[in-house]
N, CA and C of each residue as an Amber inpcrd file, in Angstrom:
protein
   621
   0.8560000  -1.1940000   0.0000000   0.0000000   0.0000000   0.0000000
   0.8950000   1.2480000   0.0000000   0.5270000   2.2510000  -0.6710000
   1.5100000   3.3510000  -1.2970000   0.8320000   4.3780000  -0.0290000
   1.8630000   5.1880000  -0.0460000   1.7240000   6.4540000   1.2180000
   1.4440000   7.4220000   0.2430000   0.3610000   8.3410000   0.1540000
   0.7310000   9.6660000  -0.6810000   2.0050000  10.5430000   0.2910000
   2.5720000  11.2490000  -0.6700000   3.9310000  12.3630000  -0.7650000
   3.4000000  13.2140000   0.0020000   3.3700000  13.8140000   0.9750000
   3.0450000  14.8660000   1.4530000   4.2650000  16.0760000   1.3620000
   5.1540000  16.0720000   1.1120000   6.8770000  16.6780000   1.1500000
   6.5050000  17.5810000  -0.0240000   7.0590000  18.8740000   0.6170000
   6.7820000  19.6470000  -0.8090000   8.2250000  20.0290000  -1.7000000
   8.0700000  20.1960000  -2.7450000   9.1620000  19.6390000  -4.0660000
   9.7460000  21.1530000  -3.7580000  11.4510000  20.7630000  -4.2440000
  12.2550000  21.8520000  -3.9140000  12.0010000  23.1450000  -4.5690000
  11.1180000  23.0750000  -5.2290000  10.4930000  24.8140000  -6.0920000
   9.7490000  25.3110000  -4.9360000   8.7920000  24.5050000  -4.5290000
   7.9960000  24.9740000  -3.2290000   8.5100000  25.4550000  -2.6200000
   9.3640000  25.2620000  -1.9210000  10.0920000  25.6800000  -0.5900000
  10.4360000  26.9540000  -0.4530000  11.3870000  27.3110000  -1.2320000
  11.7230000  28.8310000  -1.5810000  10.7400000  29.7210000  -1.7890000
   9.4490000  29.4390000  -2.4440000   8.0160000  29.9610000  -3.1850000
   7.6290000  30.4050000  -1.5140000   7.0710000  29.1800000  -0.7920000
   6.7140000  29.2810000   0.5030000   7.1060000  30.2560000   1.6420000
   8.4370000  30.3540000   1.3920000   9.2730000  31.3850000   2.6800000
   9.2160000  32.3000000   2.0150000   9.1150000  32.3910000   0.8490000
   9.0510000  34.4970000   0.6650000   7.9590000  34.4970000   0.5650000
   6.8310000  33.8840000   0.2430000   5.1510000  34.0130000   0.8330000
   4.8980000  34.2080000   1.7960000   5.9930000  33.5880000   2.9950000
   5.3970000  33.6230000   4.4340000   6.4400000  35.3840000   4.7150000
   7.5330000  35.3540000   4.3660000   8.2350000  36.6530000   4.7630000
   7.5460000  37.6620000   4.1480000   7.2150000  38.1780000   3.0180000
   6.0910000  39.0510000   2.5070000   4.9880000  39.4850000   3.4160000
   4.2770000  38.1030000   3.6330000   2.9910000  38.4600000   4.0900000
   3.4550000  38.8880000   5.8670000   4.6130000  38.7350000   6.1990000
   4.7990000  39.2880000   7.7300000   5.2760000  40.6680000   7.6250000
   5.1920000  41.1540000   6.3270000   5.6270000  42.4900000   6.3200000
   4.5110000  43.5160000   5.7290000   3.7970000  42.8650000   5.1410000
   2.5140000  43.7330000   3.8180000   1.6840000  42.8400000   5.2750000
   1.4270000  42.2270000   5.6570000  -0.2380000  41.6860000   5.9250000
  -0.7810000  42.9950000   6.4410000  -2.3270000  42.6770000   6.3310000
  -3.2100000  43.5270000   6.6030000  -3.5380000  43.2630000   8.3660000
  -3.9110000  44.5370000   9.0470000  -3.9610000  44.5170000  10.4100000
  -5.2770000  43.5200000  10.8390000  -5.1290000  42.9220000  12.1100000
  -6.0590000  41.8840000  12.0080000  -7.7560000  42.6450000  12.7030000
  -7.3510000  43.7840000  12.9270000  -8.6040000  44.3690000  13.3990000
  -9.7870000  44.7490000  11.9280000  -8.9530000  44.2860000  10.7840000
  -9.4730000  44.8890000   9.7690000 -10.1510000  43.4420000   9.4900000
 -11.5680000  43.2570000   9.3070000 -12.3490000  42.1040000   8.7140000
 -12.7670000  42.3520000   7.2900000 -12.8870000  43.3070000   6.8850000
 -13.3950000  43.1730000   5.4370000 -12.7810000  42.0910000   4.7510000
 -12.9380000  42.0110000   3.4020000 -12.0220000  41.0090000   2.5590000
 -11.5280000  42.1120000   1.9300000 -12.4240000  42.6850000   1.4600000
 -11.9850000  43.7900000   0.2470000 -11.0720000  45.3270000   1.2820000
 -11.6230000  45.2180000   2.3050000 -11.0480000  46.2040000   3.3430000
  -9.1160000  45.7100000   3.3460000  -9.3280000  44.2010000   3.4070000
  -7.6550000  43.7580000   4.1320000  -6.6690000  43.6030000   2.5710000
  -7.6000000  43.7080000   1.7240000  -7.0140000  43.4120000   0.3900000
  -6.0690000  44.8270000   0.1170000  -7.0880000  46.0880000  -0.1550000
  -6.7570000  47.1680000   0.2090000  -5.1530000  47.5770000   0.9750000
  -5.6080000  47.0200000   2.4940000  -4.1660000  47.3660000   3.1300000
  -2.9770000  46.4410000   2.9690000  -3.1860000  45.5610000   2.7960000
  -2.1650000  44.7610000   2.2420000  -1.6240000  45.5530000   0.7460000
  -2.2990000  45.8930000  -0.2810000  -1.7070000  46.4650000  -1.6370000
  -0.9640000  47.3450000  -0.6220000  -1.4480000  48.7610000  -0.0600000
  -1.0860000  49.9470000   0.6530000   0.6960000  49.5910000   1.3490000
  -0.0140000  48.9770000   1.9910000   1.4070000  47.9690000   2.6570000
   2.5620000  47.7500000   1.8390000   2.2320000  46.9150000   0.4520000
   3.6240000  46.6020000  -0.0860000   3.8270000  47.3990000  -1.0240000
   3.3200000  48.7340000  -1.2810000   3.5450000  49.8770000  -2.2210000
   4.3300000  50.7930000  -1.2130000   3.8270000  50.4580000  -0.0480000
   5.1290000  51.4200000   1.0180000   6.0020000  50.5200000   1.3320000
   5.8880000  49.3750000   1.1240000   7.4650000  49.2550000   2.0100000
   8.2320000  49.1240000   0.7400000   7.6520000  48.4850000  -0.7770000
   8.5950000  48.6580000  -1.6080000   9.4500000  50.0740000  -1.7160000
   8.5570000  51.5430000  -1.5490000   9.3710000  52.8230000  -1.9000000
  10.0930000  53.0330000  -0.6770000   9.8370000  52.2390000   0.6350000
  10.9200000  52.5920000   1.5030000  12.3910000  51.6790000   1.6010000
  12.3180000  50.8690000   0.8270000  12.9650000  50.0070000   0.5870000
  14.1870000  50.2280000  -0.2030000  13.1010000  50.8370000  -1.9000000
  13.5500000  51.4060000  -2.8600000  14.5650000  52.4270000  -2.4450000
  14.3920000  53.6260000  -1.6250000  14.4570000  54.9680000  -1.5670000
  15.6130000  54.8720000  -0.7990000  15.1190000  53.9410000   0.3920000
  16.9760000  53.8590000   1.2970000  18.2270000  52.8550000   0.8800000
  17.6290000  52.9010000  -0.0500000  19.0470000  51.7610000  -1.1690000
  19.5870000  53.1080000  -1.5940000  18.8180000  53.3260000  -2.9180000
  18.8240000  54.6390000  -3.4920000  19.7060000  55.7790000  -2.7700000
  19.7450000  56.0630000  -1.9850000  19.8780000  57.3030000  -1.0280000
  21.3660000  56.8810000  -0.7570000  21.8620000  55.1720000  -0.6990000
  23.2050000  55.1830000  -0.1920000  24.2980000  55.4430000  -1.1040000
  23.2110000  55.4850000  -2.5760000  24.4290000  56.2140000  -3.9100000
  24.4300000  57.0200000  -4.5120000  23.1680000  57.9700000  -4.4890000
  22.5790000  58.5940000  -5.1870000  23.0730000  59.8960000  -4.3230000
  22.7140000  61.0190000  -5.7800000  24.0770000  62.4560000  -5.4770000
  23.0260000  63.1410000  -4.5350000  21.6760000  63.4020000  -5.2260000
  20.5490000  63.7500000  -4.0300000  19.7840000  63.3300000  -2.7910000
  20.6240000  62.9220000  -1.8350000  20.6640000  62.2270000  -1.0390000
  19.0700000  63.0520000   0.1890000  19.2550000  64.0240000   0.1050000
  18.2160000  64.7940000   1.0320000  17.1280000  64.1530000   0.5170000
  16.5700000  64.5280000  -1.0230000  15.2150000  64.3540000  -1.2520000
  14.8340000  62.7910000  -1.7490000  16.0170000  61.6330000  -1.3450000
  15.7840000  60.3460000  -1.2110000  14.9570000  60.0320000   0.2190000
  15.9050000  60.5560000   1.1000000  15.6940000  60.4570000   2.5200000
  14.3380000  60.8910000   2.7720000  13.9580000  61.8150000   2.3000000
  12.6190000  62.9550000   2.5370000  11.5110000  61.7230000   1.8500000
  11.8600000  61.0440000   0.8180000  10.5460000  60.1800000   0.3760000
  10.6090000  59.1680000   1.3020000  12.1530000  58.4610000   1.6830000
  12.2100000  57.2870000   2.1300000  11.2030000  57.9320000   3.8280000
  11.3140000  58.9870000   4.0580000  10.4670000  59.1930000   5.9010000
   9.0340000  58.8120000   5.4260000   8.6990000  59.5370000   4.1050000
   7.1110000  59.3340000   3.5610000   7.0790000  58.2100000   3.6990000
   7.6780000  57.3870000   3.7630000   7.4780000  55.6060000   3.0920000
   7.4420000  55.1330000   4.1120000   8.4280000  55.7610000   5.0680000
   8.7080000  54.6820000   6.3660000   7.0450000  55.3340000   7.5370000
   6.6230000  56.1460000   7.4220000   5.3760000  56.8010000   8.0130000
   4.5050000  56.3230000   7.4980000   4.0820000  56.2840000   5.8120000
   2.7060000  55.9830000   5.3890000   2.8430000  53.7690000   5.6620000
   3.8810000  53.2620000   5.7190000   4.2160000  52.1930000   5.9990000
   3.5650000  51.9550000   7.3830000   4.0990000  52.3600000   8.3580000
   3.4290000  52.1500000  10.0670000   2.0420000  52.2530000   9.8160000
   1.5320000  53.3630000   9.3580000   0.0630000  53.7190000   9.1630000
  -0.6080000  52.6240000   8.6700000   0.0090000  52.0950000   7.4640000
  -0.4160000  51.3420000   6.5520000  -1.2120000  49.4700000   7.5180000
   0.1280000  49.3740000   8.4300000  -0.0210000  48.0570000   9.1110000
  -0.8490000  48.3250000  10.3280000  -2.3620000  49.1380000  10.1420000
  -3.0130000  49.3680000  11.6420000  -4.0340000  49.7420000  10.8020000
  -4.9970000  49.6930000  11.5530000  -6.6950000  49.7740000  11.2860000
  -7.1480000  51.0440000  10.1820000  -6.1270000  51.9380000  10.6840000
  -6.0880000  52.9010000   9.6220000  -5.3200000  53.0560000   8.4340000
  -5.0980000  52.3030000   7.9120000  -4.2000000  52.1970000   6.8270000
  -4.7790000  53.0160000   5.5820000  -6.1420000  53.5020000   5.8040000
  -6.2390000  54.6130000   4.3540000  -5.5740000  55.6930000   4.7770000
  -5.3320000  56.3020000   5.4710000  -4.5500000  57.5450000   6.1420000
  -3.0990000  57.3990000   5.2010000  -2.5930000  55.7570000   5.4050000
  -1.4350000  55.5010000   5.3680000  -1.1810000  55.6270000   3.5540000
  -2.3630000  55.3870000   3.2630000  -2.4140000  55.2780000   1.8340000
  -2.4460000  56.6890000   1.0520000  -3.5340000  57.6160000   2.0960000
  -3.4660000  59.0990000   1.5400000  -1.7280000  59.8110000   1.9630000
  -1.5710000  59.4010000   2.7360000   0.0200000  60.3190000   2.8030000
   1.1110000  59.6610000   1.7380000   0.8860000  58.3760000   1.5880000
   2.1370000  57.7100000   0.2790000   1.7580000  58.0810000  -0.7000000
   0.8730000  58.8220000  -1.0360000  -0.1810000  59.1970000  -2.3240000
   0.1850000  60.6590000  -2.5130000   0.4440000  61.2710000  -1.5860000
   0.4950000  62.7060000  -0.9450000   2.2440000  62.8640000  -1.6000000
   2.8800000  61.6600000  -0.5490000   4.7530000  62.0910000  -0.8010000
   4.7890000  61.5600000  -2.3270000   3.9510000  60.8000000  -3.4660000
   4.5320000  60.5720000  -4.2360000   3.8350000  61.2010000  -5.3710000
   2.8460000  62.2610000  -5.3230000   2.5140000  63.3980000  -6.0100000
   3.4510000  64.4440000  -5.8720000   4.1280000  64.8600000  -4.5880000
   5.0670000  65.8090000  -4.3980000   6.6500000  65.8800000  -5.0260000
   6.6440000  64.2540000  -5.5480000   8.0460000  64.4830000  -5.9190000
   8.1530000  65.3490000  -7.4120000   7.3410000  65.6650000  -8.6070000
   7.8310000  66.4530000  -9.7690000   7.5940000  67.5310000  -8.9550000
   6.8930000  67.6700000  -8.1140000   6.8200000  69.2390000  -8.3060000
   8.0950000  70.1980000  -7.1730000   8.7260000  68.7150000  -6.4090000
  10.0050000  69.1930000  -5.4180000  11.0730000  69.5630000  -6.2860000
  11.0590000  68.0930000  -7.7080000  12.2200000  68.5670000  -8.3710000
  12.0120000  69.9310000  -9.2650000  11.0480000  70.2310000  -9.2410000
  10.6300000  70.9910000  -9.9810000  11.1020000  73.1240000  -9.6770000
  11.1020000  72.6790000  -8.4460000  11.4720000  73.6550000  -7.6740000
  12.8350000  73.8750000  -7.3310000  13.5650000  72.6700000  -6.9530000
  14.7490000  72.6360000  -6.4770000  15.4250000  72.6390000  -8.1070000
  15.0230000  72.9660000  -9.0490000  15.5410000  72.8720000 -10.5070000
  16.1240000  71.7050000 -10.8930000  15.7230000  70.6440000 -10.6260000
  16.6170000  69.3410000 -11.0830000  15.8680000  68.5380000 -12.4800000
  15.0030000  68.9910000 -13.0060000  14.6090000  69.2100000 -13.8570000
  14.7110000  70.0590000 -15.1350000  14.5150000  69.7810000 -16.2170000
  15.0000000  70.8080000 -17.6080000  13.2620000  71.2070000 -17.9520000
  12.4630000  69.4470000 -17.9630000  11.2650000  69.2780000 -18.2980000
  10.2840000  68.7740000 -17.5070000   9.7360000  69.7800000 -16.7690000
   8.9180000  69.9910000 -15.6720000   7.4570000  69.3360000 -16.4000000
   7.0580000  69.7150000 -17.1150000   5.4920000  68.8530000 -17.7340000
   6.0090000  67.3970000 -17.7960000   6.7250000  67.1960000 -18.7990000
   7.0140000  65.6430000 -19.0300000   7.6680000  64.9910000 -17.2510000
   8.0680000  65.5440000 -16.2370000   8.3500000  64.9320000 -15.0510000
   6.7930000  64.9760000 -14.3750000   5.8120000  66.2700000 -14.8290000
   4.7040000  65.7620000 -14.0250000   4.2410000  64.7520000 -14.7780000
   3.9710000  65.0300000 -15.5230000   3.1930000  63.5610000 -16.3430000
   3.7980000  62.0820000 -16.1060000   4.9150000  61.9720000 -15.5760000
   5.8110000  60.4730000 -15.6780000   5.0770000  60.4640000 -14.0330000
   4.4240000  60.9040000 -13.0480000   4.2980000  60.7010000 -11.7040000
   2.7600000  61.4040000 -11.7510000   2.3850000  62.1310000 -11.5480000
   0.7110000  62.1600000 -11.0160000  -0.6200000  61.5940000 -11.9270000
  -0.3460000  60.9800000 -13.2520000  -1.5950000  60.2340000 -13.6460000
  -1.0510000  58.7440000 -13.1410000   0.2070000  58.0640000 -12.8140000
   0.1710000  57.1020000 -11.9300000  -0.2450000  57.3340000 -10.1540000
   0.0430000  58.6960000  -9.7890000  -0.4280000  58.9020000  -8.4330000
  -2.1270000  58.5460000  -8.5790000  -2.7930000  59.4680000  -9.7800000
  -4.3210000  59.6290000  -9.0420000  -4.8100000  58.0830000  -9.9720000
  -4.0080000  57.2140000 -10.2230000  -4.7140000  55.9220000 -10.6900000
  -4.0190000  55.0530000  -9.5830000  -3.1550000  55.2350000  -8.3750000
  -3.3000000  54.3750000  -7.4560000  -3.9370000  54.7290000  -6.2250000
  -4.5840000  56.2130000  -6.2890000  -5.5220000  56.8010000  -5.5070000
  -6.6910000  56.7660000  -5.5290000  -7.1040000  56.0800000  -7.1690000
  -8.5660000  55.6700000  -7.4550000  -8.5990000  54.3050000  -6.7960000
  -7.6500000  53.1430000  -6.2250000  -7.4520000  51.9370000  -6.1670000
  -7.2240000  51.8700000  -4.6010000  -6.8040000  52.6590000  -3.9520000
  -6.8110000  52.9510000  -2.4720000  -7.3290000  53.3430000  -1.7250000
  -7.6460000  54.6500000  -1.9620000  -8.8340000  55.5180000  -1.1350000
 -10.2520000  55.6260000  -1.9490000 -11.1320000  56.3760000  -1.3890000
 -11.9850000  56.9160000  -2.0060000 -12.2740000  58.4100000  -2.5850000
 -13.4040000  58.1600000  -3.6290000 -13.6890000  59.3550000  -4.5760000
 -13.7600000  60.4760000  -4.1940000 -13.8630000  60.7580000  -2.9000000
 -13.6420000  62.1970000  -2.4880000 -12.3110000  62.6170000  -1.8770000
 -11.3230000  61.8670000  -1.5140000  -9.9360000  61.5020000  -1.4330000
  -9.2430000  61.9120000  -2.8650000  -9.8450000  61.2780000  -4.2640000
  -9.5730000  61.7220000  -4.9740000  -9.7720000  62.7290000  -5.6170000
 -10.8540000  63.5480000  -5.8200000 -11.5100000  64.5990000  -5.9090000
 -10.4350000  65.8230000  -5.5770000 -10.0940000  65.0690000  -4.1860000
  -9.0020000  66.5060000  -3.4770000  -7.7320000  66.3680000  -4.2250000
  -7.1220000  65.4550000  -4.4230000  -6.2540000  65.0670000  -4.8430000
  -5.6880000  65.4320000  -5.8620000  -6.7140000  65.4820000  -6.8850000
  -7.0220000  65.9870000  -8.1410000  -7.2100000  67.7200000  -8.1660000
  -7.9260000  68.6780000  -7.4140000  -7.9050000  69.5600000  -7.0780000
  -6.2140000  70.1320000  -6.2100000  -5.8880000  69.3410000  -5.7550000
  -4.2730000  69.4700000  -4.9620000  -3.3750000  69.8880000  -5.9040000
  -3.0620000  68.8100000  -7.1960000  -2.2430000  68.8740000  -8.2850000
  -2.8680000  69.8870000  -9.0510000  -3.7510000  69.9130000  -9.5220000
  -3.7100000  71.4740000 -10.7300000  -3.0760000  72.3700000  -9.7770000
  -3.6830000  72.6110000  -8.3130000  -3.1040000  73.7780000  -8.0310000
  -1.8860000  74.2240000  -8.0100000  -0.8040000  72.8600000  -7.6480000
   0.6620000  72.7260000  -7.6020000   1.2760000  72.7800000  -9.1290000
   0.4960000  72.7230000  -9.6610000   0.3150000  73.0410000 -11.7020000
   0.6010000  74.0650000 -11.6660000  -0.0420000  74.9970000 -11.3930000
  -0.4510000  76.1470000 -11.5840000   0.4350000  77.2460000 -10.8090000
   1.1300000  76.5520000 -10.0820000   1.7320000  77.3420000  -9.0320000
   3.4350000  77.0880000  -9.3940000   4.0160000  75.6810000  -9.9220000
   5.3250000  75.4470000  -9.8690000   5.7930000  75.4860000 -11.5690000
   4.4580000  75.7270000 -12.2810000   5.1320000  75.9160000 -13.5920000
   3.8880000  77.2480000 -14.6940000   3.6450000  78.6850000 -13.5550000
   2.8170000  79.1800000 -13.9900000   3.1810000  80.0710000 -15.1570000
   4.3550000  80.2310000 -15.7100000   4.9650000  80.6840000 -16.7630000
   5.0370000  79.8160000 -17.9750000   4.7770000  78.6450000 -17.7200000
   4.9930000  77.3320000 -18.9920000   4.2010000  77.4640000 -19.9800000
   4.2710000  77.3810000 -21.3820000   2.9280000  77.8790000 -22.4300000
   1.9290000  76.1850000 -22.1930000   2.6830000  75.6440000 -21.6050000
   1.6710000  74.2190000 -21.4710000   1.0680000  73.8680000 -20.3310000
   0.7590000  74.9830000 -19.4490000   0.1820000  74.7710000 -18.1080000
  -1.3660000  74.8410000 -18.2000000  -1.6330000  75.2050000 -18.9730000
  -2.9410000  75.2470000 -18.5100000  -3.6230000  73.8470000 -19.5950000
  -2.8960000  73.1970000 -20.5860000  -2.9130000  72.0600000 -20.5980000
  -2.7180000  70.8350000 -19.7850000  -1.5590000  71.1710000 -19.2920000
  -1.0660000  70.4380000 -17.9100000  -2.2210000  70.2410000 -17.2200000
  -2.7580000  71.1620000 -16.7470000  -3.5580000  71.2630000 -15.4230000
  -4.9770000  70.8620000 -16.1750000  -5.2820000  70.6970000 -17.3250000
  -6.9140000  71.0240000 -17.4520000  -6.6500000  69.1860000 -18.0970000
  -5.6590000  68.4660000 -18.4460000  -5.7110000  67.1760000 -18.5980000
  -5.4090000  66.3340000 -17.1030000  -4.6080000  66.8940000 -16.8710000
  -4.4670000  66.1170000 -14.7880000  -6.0750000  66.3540000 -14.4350000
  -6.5070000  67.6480000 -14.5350000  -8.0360000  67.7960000 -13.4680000
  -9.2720000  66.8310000 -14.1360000  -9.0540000  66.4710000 -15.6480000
 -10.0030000  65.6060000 -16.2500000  -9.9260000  64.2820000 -16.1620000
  -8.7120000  63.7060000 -16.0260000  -8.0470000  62.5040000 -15.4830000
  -8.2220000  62.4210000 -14.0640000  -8.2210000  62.9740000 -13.5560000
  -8.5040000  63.1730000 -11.6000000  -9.9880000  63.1020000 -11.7360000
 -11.0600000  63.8470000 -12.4080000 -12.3400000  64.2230000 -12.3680000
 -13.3430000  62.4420000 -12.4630000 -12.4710000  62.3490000 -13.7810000
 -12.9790000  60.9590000 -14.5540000 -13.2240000  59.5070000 -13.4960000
 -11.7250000  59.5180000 -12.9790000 -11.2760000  58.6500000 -12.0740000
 -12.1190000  59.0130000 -10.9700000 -12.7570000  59.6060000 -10.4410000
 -13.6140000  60.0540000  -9.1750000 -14.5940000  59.6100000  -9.9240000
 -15.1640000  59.5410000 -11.0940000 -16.1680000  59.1820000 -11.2200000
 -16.7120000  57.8140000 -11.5950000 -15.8080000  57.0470000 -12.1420000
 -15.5220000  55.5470000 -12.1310000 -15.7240000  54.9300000 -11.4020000
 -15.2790000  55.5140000  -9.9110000 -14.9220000  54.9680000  -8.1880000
 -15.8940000  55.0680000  -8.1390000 -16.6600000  56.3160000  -8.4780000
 -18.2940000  56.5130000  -7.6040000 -19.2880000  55.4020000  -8.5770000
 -19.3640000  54.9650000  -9.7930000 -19.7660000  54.4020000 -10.0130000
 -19.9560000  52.7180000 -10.0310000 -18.5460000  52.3990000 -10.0420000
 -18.1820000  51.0370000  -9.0710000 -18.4940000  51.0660000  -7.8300000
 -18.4730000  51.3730000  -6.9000000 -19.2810000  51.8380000  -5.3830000
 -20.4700000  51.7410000  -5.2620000 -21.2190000  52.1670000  -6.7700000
 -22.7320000  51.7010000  -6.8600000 -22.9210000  50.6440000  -7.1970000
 -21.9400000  49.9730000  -8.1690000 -22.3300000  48.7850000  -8.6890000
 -22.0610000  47.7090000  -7.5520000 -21.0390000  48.3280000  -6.6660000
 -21.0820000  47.1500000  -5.3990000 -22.0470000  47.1820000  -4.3280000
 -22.6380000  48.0530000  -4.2660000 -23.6480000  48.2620000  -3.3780000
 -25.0870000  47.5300000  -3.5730000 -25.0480000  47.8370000  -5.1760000
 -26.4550000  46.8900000  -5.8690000 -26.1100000  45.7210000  -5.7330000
 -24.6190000  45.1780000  -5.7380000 -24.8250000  43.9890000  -5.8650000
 -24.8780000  42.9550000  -4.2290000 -24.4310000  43.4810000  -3.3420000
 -24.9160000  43.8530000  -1.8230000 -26.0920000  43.7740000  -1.6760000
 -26.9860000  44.3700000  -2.0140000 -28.1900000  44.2830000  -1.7880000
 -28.4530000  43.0430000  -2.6890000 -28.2650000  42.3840000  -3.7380000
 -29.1460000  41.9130000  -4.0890000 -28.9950000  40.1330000  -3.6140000
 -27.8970000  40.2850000  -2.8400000 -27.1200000  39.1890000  -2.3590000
 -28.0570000  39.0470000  -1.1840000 -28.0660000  40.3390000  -0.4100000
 -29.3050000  40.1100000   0.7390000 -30.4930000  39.4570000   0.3610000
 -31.0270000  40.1750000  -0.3040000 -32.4640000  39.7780000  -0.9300000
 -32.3460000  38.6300000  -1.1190000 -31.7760000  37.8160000  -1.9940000
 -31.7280000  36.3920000  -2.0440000 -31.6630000  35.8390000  -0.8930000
 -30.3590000  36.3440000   0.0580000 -30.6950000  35.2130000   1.2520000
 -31.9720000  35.2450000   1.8470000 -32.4020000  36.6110000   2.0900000
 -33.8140000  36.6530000   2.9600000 -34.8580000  35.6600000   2.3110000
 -34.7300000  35.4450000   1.1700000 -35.8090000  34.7000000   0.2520000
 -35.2850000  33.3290000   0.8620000 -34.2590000  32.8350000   0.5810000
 -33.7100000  31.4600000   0.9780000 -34.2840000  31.1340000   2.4870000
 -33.6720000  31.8690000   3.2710000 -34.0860000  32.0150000   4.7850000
 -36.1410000  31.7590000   4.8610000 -36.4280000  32.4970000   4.1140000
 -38.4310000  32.4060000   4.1300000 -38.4830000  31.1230000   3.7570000
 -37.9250000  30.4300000   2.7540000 -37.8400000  29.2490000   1.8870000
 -37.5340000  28.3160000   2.9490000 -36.3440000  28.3350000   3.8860000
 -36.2130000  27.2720000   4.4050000 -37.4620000  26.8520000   5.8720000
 -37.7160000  28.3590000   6.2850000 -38.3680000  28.6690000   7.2030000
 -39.9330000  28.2050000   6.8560000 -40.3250000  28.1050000   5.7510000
 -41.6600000  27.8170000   5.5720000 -41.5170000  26.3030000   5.3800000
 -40.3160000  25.3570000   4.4040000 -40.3220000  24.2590000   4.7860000
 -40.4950000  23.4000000   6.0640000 -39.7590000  24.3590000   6.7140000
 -39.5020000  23.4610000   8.3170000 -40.7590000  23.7980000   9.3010000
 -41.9240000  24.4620000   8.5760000 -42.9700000  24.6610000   9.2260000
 -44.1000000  23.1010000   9.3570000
């Protein structure tokens, strides 16, 4: 009589321990029950610890060492936040330090091409802000950046392009969220409704 293998094959193994080391660093806080709530902080989680990760490597070679350090604090802050009940907080401030970076270099002149550096960073900011927080989170968000548009490159003949494609891309994305939000809500309800029907169903059988 044959034993099944229970032993897992040497690909496993390695697969397994950075599954288990990952998830002791990204997991979601256990006060958080949602599914879709812990899913959330877990993404939040390993989008901060990757840029704090990223940033203090970075920082040990790199000539701009201040404004490495300055993201890597964002990272290492929206990170703590991130692993506790409040982790959208944690998500609006990593969202916050990583909208701010064109417009730091932007200022500190380390830049030639200030539009093309915003554009390489805030339509990825407000599309991982549509995926983290919510539509009125983004709303501001979106309202935040034109203004920093408007303010760090108000001489540019392409600013008010700049700013009127970021605020329609920010606008849009708020409105997507709000409409997925409905579509999860209908479908919430209609999940109830069925059970209550099931529940009458079983309840009138067992009568």
């Amino acid at each position: 009589m044959t034993q099944a293998k229970s032993k897992n094959t040497p690909q496993e193994v390695p697969q397994n321990l950075i599954s288990q080391i990952w998830g002791y660093f990204t997991a979601a806080s256990p006060s958080i029950k949602d599914a879709g709530e812990r899913r959330r902080a877990q993404v939040t989680a390993s989008l901060t610890f990757v840029l704090l990760v990223a940033t203090s490597i970075g920082s040990i070679t790199a000539d701009n060492k201040i404004a490495l350090l300055g993201i890597a604090a964002v990272g290492l802050i929206s990170y703590i936040i991130a692993r506790t009940k409040y982790y959208s907080f944690g998500a609006f401030f990593f969202i916050i330090g990583f909208s701010a970076t064109p417009y730091i270099n932007i200022l500190a002149g380390n830049t030639d091409t200030p539009v093309i550096s915003i554009f390489a960073f805030i339509p990825l900011s407000l599309i991982l802000a549509s995926a983290l927080v919510n539509k009125w989170a983004v709303f501001l968000l979106t309202g935040m950046n034109a203004a920093a548009i408007l303010y760090t490159i108000p001489n540019d003949p392409k600013v008010g392009v700049t700013s009127g494609v970021i605020s329609a891309a920010g606008i849009l994305l708020s409105i997507l969220d709000s409409f997925r939000e409905n579509i999860e809500k209908s479908r919430l309800e209609e999940l109830r409704t069925v059970n209550q029907d099931l529940l009458s169903i079983q309840a009138n059988l067992e009568e």
